[in-house]
Amino acid sequence: KNEVEQSPQNLTAQEGEFITINCSYSVGISALHWLQQHPGGGIVSLFMLSSGKKKHGRLIATINIQEKHSSLHITASHPRDSAVYICAAPNTGNQFYFGTGTSLTVIP
Amino acid sequence: NAGVMQNPRHLVRRRGQEARLRCSPVKGHSHVYWYRQLPEEGLKFMVYLQKENIIDESGMPKERFSAEFPKEGPSILRIQQVVRGDSAAYFCASSPVGADIQYFGAGTRLSVL
């Protein structure tokens, strides 16, 4: 079993739809990261959160430390949101455990 | 401020050659991490370095792979006698002391012919 599990693996949405990607982890962490990998392969760090909720534009990330669960939401999705979204949990040794990623395609 | 710089972006090698991947961390960051993303797979941790020290290399293959982060200059991931299975995207990330967040480079795509 992976330390970090994401769902769904693949997601196709119509432009404008509200999107949710889920992440569950089994390791003890101080913070959780959401990363975005563009079709060209580059990785961008979207959020680091240790409690509650963070919002950046149309992206919202929430975390429940007790339940070891985080969600990434995209409101009013757009084709340019098409990417792979990766949940990552650092362990005490500063390594990251990565989820396998959710491949999102937003259709115009 | 420049982010994490990796070069080259693309590297082609023939089987048996050596591959050297370079990573310049964000200015002032003393921690460097290397990750590998095999085709159709997720990111996997390889090694964690601080200046002149390897802190954790538990994700590194036992043979042919080595990494360094010298006092001056970039971090280097070195793969000797490359094989086709080494073809992957190699990402470097850096962080300042005491921080959880890591800043990723754009990656080096290694293709072994």
PDB file of C-alpha atoms in Angstrom:
ATOM      1  CA  LYS A   1       0.000   0.000   0.000  1.00  0.00           C
ATOM      2  CA  ASN A   2       1.291   3.440  -0.925  1.00  0.00           C
ATOM      3  CA  GLU A   3       1.791   5.975   1.820  1.00  0.00           C
ATOM      4  CA  VAL A   4      -0.162   8.484  -0.268  1.00  0.00           C
ATOM      5  CA  GLU A   5      -3.237   7.531  -2.269  1.00  0.00           C
ATOM      6  CA  GLN A   6      -5.008   9.772  -4.753  1.00  0.00           C
ATOM      7  CA  SER A   7      -8.332   9.506  -6.487  1.00  0.00           C
ATOM      8  CA  PRO A   8      -9.469   9.543  -9.149  1.00  0.00           C
ATOM      9  CA  GLN A   9      -6.521   8.566 -11.347  1.00  0.00           C
ATOM     10  CA  ASN A  10      -8.087  10.140 -14.414  1.00  0.00           C
ATOM     11  CA  LEU A  11     -10.726  12.814 -14.614  1.00  0.00           C
ATOM     12  CA  THR A  12     -12.436  14.404 -17.596  1.00  0.00           C
ATOM     13  CA  ALA A  13     -14.626  17.414 -17.058  1.00  0.00           C
ATOM     14  CA  GLN A  14     -16.543  19.946 -19.130  1.00  0.00           C
ATOM     15  CA  GLU A  15     -15.369  23.515 -18.982  1.00  0.00           C
ATOM     16  CA  GLY A  16     -16.987  25.284 -16.058  1.00  0.00           C
ATOM     17  CA  GLU A  17     -17.457  22.211 -13.892  1.00  0.00           C
ATOM     18  CA  PHE A  18     -16.415  22.061 -10.252  1.00  0.00           C
ATOM     19  CA  ILE A  19     -13.641  19.529  -9.773  1.00  0.00           C
ATOM     20  CA  THR A  20     -12.492  17.654  -6.685  1.00  0.00           C
ATOM     21  CA  ILE A  21      -9.360  15.553  -6.340  1.00  0.00           C
ATOM     22  CA  ASN A  22      -8.844  13.566  -3.162  1.00  0.00           C
ATOM     23  CA  CYS A  23      -5.718  12.535  -1.301  1.00  0.00           C
ATOM     24  CA  SER A  24      -5.401  10.188   1.668  1.00  0.00           C
ATOM     25  CA  TYR A  25      -2.153   9.515   3.464  1.00  0.00           C
ATOM     26  CA  SER A  26      -1.034   7.049   6.069  1.00  0.00           C
ATOM     27  CA  VAL A  27       2.160   8.714   7.303  1.00  0.00           C
ATOM     28  CA  GLY A  28       2.451  11.296  10.038  1.00  0.00           C
ATOM     29  CA  ILE A  29       3.123  14.654   8.445  1.00  0.00           C
ATOM     30  CA  SER A  30       3.399  18.278   9.385  1.00  0.00           C
ATOM     31  CA  ALA A  31       2.168  19.593   6.039  1.00  0.00           C
ATOM     32  CA  LEU A  32       0.837  18.362   2.737  1.00  0.00           C
ATOM     33  CA  HIS A  33       1.655  19.654  -0.724  1.00  0.00           C
ATOM     34  CA  TRP A  34      -0.303  19.844  -3.919  1.00  0.00           C
ATOM     35  CA  LEU A  35       1.768  19.977  -7.089  1.00  0.00           C
ATOM     36  CA  GLN A  36       0.762  20.552 -10.678  1.00  0.00           C
ATOM     37  CA  GLN A  37       2.651  18.923 -13.532  1.00  0.00           C
ATOM     38  CA  HIS A  38       2.050  20.527 -16.874  1.00  0.00           C
ATOM     39  CA  PRO A  39       1.783  18.556 -20.114  1.00  0.00           C
ATOM     40  CA  GLY A  40       5.338  19.691 -20.890  1.00  0.00           C
ATOM     41  CA  GLY A  41       6.474  18.015 -17.670  1.00  0.00           C
ATOM     42  CA  GLY A  42       7.381  20.985 -15.491  1.00  0.00           C
ATOM     43  CA  ILE A  43       6.243  20.893 -11.869  1.00  0.00           C
ATOM     44  CA  VAL A  44       4.739  23.788  -9.982  1.00  0.00           C
ATOM     45  CA  SER A  45       4.027  23.814  -6.279  1.00  0.00           C
ATOM     46  CA  LEU A  46       0.401  24.928  -5.766  1.00  0.00           C
ATOM     47  CA  PHE A  47      -0.135  24.680  -2.030  1.00  0.00           C
ATOM     48  CA  MET A  48       1.495  23.673   1.166  1.00  0.00           C
ATOM     49  CA  LEU A  49      -0.994  23.320   4.002  1.00  0.00           C
ATOM     50  CA  SER A  50      -0.926  21.987   7.503  1.00  0.00           C
ATOM     51  CA  SER A  51      -4.497  22.750   8.574  1.00  0.00           C
ATOM     52  CA  GLY A  52      -7.787  24.143   7.370  1.00  0.00           C
ATOM     53  CA  LYS A  53      -8.108  25.617   3.935  1.00  0.00           C
ATOM     54  CA  LYS A  54      -6.117  27.684   1.460  1.00  0.00           C
ATOM     55  CA  LYS A  55      -7.366  29.461  -1.637  1.00  0.00           C
ATOM     56  CA  HIS A  56      -5.488  30.731  -4.657  1.00  0.00           C
ATOM     57  CA  GLY A  57      -7.626  32.044  -7.463  1.00  0.00           C
ATOM     58  CA  ARG A  58      -9.946  29.237  -8.567  1.00  0.00           C
ATOM     59  CA  LEU A  59      -8.015  26.627  -6.596  1.00  0.00           C
ATOM     60  CA  ILE A  60      -8.953  25.626  -3.076  1.00  0.00           C
ATOM     61  CA  ALA A  61      -7.117  23.075  -0.930  1.00  0.00           C
ATOM     62  CA  THR A  62      -8.405  21.637   2.320  1.00  0.00           C
ATOM     63  CA  ILE A  63      -6.880  19.268   4.823  1.00  0.00           C
ATOM     64  CA  ASN A  64      -8.202  17.273   7.755  1.00  0.00           C
ATOM     65  CA  ILE A  65      -5.202  16.201   9.812  1.00  0.00           C
ATOM     66  CA  GLN A  66      -7.227  13.874  12.077  1.00  0.00           C
ATOM     67  CA  GLU A  67      -8.681  11.998   9.120  1.00  0.00           C
ATOM     68  CA  LYS A  68      -5.413  12.211   7.115  1.00  0.00           C
ATOM     69  CA  HIS A  69      -7.250  13.480   4.100  1.00  0.00           C
ATOM     70  CA  SER A  70      -6.875  16.434   1.769  1.00  0.00           C
ATOM     71  CA  SER A  71      -8.858  17.670  -1.209  1.00  0.00           C
ATOM     72  CA  LEU A  72      -8.005  19.955  -4.085  1.00  0.00           C
ATOM     73  CA  HIS A  73     -10.934  21.766  -5.663  1.00  0.00           C
ATOM     74  CA  ILE A  74     -11.018  23.708  -8.907  1.00  0.00           C
ATOM     75  CA  THR A  75     -13.963  26.018  -9.440  1.00  0.00           C
ATOM     76  CA  ALA A  76     -15.145  27.041 -12.908  1.00  0.00           C
ATOM     77  CA  SER A  77     -12.651  24.704 -14.553  1.00  0.00           C
ATOM     78  CA  HIS A  78     -10.950  25.742 -17.773  1.00  0.00           C
ATOM     79  CA  PRO A  79      -9.051  23.790 -20.438  1.00  0.00           C
ATOM     80  CA  ARG A  80      -5.814  25.396 -19.244  1.00  0.00           C
ATOM     81  CA  ASP A  81      -6.323  23.548 -15.930  1.00  0.00           C
ATOM     82  CA  SER A  82      -5.619  20.308 -17.798  1.00  0.00           C
ATOM     83  CA  ALA A  83      -2.588  18.816 -16.068  1.00  0.00           C
ATOM     84  CA  VAL A  84      -1.546  16.117 -13.635  1.00  0.00           C
ATOM     85  CA  TYR A  85      -2.173  17.039 -10.012  1.00  0.00           C
ATOM     86  CA  ILE A  86       0.045  15.361  -7.451  1.00  0.00           C
ATOM     87  CA  CYS A  87      -0.402  15.131  -3.716  1.00  0.00           C
ATOM     88  CA  ALA A  88       2.858  14.920  -1.754  1.00  0.00           C
ATOM     89  CA  ALA A  89       3.485  14.295   1.922  1.00  0.00           C
ATOM     90  CA  PRO A  90       6.906  14.952   3.453  1.00  0.00           C
ATOM     91  CA  ASN A  91       8.093  12.554   6.122  1.00  0.00           C
ATOM     92  CA  THR A  92      10.276  13.478   9.077  1.00  0.00           C
ATOM     93  CA  GLY A  93      13.346  12.893   6.954  1.00  0.00           C
ATOM     94  CA  ASN A  94      12.282  15.556   4.464  1.00  0.00           C
ATOM     95  CA  GLN A  95      11.587  13.006   1.761  1.00  0.00           C
ATOM     96  CA  PHE A  96       8.377  13.291  -0.130  1.00  0.00           C
ATOM     97  CA  TYR A  97       5.925  10.483  -0.555  1.00  0.00           C
ATOM     98  CA  PHE A  98       4.050  11.166  -3.765  1.00  0.00           C
ATOM     99  CA  GLY A  99       0.625  10.095  -4.866  1.00  0.00           C
ATOM    100  CA  THR A 100       0.452   8.621  -8.350  1.00  0.00           C
ATOM    101  CA  GLY A 101      -1.229  11.742  -9.630  1.00  0.00           C
ATOM    102  CA  THR A 102      -4.606  12.620 -11.066  1.00  0.00           C
ATOM    103  CA  SER A 103      -4.647  13.355 -14.772  1.00  0.00           C
ATOM    104  CA  LEU A 104      -7.230  16.061 -15.403  1.00  0.00           C
ATOM    105  CA  THR A 105      -8.577  16.927 -18.848  1.00  0.00           C
ATOM    106  CA  VAL A 106     -10.984  19.826 -19.151  1.00  0.00           C
ATOM    107  CA  ILE A 107     -12.913  19.840 -22.410  1.00  0.00           C
ATOM    108  CA  PRO A 108     -14.049  23.145 -23.912  1.00  0.00           C
TER     109      PRO A 108
ATOM    110  CA  ASN B   1      15.087  35.613  -8.082  1.00  0.00           C
ATOM    111  CA  ALA B   2      15.926  32.586 -10.141  1.00  0.00           C
ATOM    112  CA  GLY B   3      14.183  29.371  -9.236  1.00  0.00           C
ATOM    113  CA  VAL B   4      15.739  25.941  -9.316  1.00  0.00           C
ATOM    114  CA  MET B   5      17.694  25.600 -12.541  1.00  0.00           C
ATOM    115  CA  GLN B   6      18.306  22.231 -14.085  1.00  0.00           C
ATOM    116  CA  ASN B   7      20.388  21.515 -17.120  1.00  0.00           C
ATOM    117  CA  PRO B   8      20.359  20.183 -19.612  1.00  0.00           C
ATOM    118  CA  ARG B   9      16.598  20.028 -20.199  1.00  0.00           C
ATOM    119  CA  HIS B  10      17.027  17.094 -22.527  1.00  0.00           C
ATOM    120  CA  LEU B  11      19.907  14.635 -22.591  1.00  0.00           C
ATOM    121  CA  VAL B  12      20.400  11.804 -25.031  1.00  0.00           C
ATOM    122  CA  ARG B  13      22.932   9.096 -24.288  1.00  0.00           C
ATOM    123  CA  ARG B  14      23.819   5.743 -25.791  1.00  0.00           C
ATOM    124  CA  ARG B  15      23.927   2.660 -23.629  1.00  0.00           C
ATOM    125  CA  GLY B  16      27.145   2.509 -21.637  1.00  0.00           C
ATOM    126  CA  GLN B  17      27.795   6.258 -21.648  1.00  0.00           C
ATOM    127  CA  GLU B  18      27.737   8.498 -18.611  1.00  0.00           C
ATOM    128  CA  ALA B  19      25.004  11.033 -17.874  1.00  0.00           C
ATOM    129  CA  ARG B  20      25.581  14.112 -15.724  1.00  0.00           C
ATOM    130  CA  LEU B  21      22.570  16.105 -14.607  1.00  0.00           C
ATOM    131  CA  ARG B  22      23.051  19.459 -12.952  1.00  0.00           C
ATOM    132  CA  CYS B  23      20.876  21.315 -10.491  1.00  0.00           C
ATOM    133  CA  SER B  24      21.407  24.834  -9.178  1.00  0.00           C
ATOM    134  CA  PRO B  25      19.116  25.414  -6.177  1.00  0.00           C
ATOM    135  CA  VAL B  26      17.332  28.611  -5.329  1.00  0.00           C
ATOM    136  CA  LYS B  27      19.904  31.104  -4.034  1.00  0.00           C
ATOM    137  CA  GLY B  28      20.352  30.596  -0.315  1.00  0.00           C
ATOM    138  CA  HIS B  29      18.843  27.107  -0.255  1.00  0.00           C
ATOM    139  CA  SER B  30      21.168  24.540   1.263  1.00  0.00           C
ATOM    140  CA  HIS B  31      19.017  21.416   0.796  1.00  0.00           C
ATOM    141  CA  VAL B  32      18.700  19.618  -2.517  1.00  0.00           C
ATOM    142  CA  TYR B  33      16.538  16.636  -3.426  1.00  0.00           C
ATOM    143  CA  TRP B  34      16.565  14.486  -6.528  1.00  0.00           C
ATOM    144  CA  TYR B  35      13.496  12.638  -7.792  1.00  0.00           C
ATOM    145  CA  ARG B  36      12.954  10.340 -10.742  1.00  0.00           C
ATOM    146  CA  GLN B  37       9.801   9.958 -12.775  1.00  0.00           C
ATOM    147  CA  LEU B  38       9.810   6.860 -14.936  1.00  0.00           C
ATOM    148  CA  PRO B  39       7.508   6.852 -17.986  1.00  0.00           C
ATOM    149  CA  GLU B  40       3.871   6.420 -16.955  1.00  0.00           C
ATOM    150  CA  GLU B  41       4.841   6.387 -13.264  1.00  0.00           C
ATOM    151  CA  GLY B  42       4.794   8.815 -10.369  1.00  0.00           C
ATOM    152  CA  LEU B  43       7.678  10.698  -8.820  1.00  0.00           C
ATOM    153  CA  LYS B  44      10.027   8.720  -6.593  1.00  0.00           C
ATOM    154  CA  PHE B  45      12.535  10.095  -4.113  1.00  0.00           C
ATOM    155  CA  MET B  46      16.170   9.321  -4.876  1.00  0.00           C
ATOM    156  CA  VAL B  47      18.491  11.324  -2.628  1.00  0.00           C
ATOM    157  CA  TYR B  48      18.579  14.244  -0.193  1.00  0.00           C
ATOM    158  CA  LEU B  49      21.732  16.314   0.118  1.00  0.00           C
ATOM    159  CA  GLN B  50      22.969  19.258   2.067  1.00  0.00           C
ATOM    160  CA  LYS B  51      26.145  21.116   1.173  1.00  0.00           C
ATOM    161  CA  GLU B  52      28.961  18.540   1.029  1.00  0.00           C
ATOM    162  CA  ASN B  53      26.818  15.889   2.741  1.00  0.00           C
ATOM    163  CA  ILE B  54      24.514  13.116   1.623  1.00  0.00           C
ATOM    164  CA  ILE B  55      21.728  12.992   4.192  1.00  0.00           C
ATOM    165  CA  ASP B  56      19.554  10.239   2.756  1.00  0.00           C
ATOM    166  CA  GLU B  57      20.236   8.173  -0.340  1.00  0.00           C
ATOM    167  CA  SER B  58      17.740   5.426   0.378  1.00  0.00           C
ATOM    168  CA  GLY B  59      16.036   5.933  -2.977  1.00  0.00           C
ATOM    169  CA  MET B  60      19.189   5.679  -5.075  1.00  0.00           C
ATOM    170  CA  PRO B  61      19.901   2.517  -7.041  1.00  0.00           C
ATOM    171  CA  LYS B  62      22.853   0.755  -5.419  1.00  0.00           C
ATOM    172  CA  GLU B  63      25.023   0.778  -8.507  1.00  0.00           C
ATOM    173  CA  ARG B  64      25.943   3.296 -11.211  1.00  0.00           C
ATOM    174  CA  PHE B  65      24.166   6.246  -9.547  1.00  0.00           C
ATOM    175  CA  SER B  66      25.853   8.878  -7.419  1.00  0.00           C
ATOM    176  CA  ALA B  67      25.059  12.398  -6.297  1.00  0.00           C
ATOM    177  CA  GLU B  68      26.993  15.286  -4.847  1.00  0.00           C
ATOM    178  CA  PHE B  69      26.346  18.823  -3.700  1.00  0.00           C
ATOM    179  CA  PRO B  70      29.713  20.537  -3.344  1.00  0.00           C
ATOM    180  CA  LYS B  71      30.432  23.625  -1.308  1.00  0.00           C
ATOM    181  CA  GLU B  72      30.571  25.642  -4.519  1.00  0.00           C
ATOM    182  CA  GLY B  73      28.610  24.939  -7.658  1.00  0.00           C
ATOM    183  CA  PRO B  74      25.555  22.937  -8.572  1.00  0.00           C
ATOM    184  CA  SER B  75      24.421  19.567  -7.346  1.00  0.00           C
ATOM    185  CA  ILE B  76      25.282  16.778  -9.773  1.00  0.00           C
ATOM    186  CA  LEU B  77      23.434  13.521 -10.315  1.00  0.00           C
ATOM    187  CA  ARG B  78      25.732  11.144 -12.138  1.00  0.00           C
ATOM    188  CA  ILE B  79      24.661   7.951 -13.871  1.00  0.00           C
ATOM    189  CA  GLN B  80      27.449   5.733 -15.124  1.00  0.00           C
ATOM    190  CA  GLN B  81      27.060   3.157 -17.894  1.00  0.00           C
ATOM    191  CA  VAL B  82      23.478   4.149 -18.621  1.00  0.00           C
ATOM    192  CA  VAL B  83      20.935   1.537 -19.648  1.00  0.00           C
ATOM    193  CA  ARG B  84      17.583   1.962 -21.401  1.00  0.00           C
ATOM    194  CA  GLY B  85      15.761   1.617 -18.086  1.00  0.00           C
ATOM    195  CA  ASP B  86      17.410   4.838 -16.901  1.00  0.00           C
ATOM    196  CA  SER B  87      15.325   6.798 -19.417  1.00  0.00           C
ATOM    197  CA  ALA B  88      13.176   9.052 -17.267  1.00  0.00           C
ATOM    198  CA  ALA B  89      12.585  12.604 -16.133  1.00  0.00           C
ATOM    199  CA  TYR B  90      14.861  13.599 -13.276  1.00  0.00           C
ATOM    200  CA  PHE B  91      13.668  16.438 -11.085  1.00  0.00           C
ATOM    201  CA  CYS B  92      15.607  18.428  -8.577  1.00  0.00           C
ATOM    202  CA  ALA B  93      14.060  20.419  -5.743  1.00  0.00           C
ATOM    203  CA  SER B  94      15.561  22.708  -3.139  1.00  0.00           C
ATOM    204  CA  SER B  95      14.500  24.085   0.190  1.00  0.00           C
ATOM    205  CA  PRO B  96      15.924  26.432   2.783  1.00  0.00           C
ATOM    206  CA  VAL B  97      16.917  25.189   6.222  1.00  0.00           C
ATOM    207  CA  GLY B  98      13.953  24.212   8.390  1.00  0.00           C
ATOM    208  CA  ALA B  99      11.305  24.528   5.684  1.00  0.00           C
ATOM    209  CA  ASP B 100       8.919  21.840   4.499  1.00  0.00           C
ATOM    210  CA  ILE B 101       8.231  23.371   1.131  1.00  0.00           C
ATOM    211  CA  GLN B 102      10.372  22.362  -1.813  1.00  0.00           C
ATOM    212  CA  TYR B 103      10.800  24.277  -5.029  1.00  0.00           C
ATOM    213  CA  PHE B 104      11.061  22.143  -8.126  1.00  0.00           C
ATOM    214  CA  GLY B 105      13.154  22.568 -11.220  1.00  0.00           C
ATOM    215  CA  ALA B 106      11.766  21.932 -14.683  1.00  0.00           C
ATOM    216  CA  GLY B 107      13.490  18.560 -14.869  1.00  0.00           C
ATOM    217  CA  THR B 108      15.980  16.851 -17.163  1.00  0.00           C
ATOM    218  CA  ARG B 109      14.606  14.307 -19.579  1.00  0.00           C
ATOM    219  CA  LEU B 110      17.130  11.564 -20.137  1.00  0.00           C
ATOM    220  CA  SER B 111      16.734   9.326 -23.153  1.00  0.00           C
ATOM    221  CA  VAL B 112      19.004   6.311 -23.483  1.00  0.00           C
ATOM    222  CA  LEU B 113      19.255   4.917 -26.999  1.00  0.00           C
TER     223      LEU B 113
END
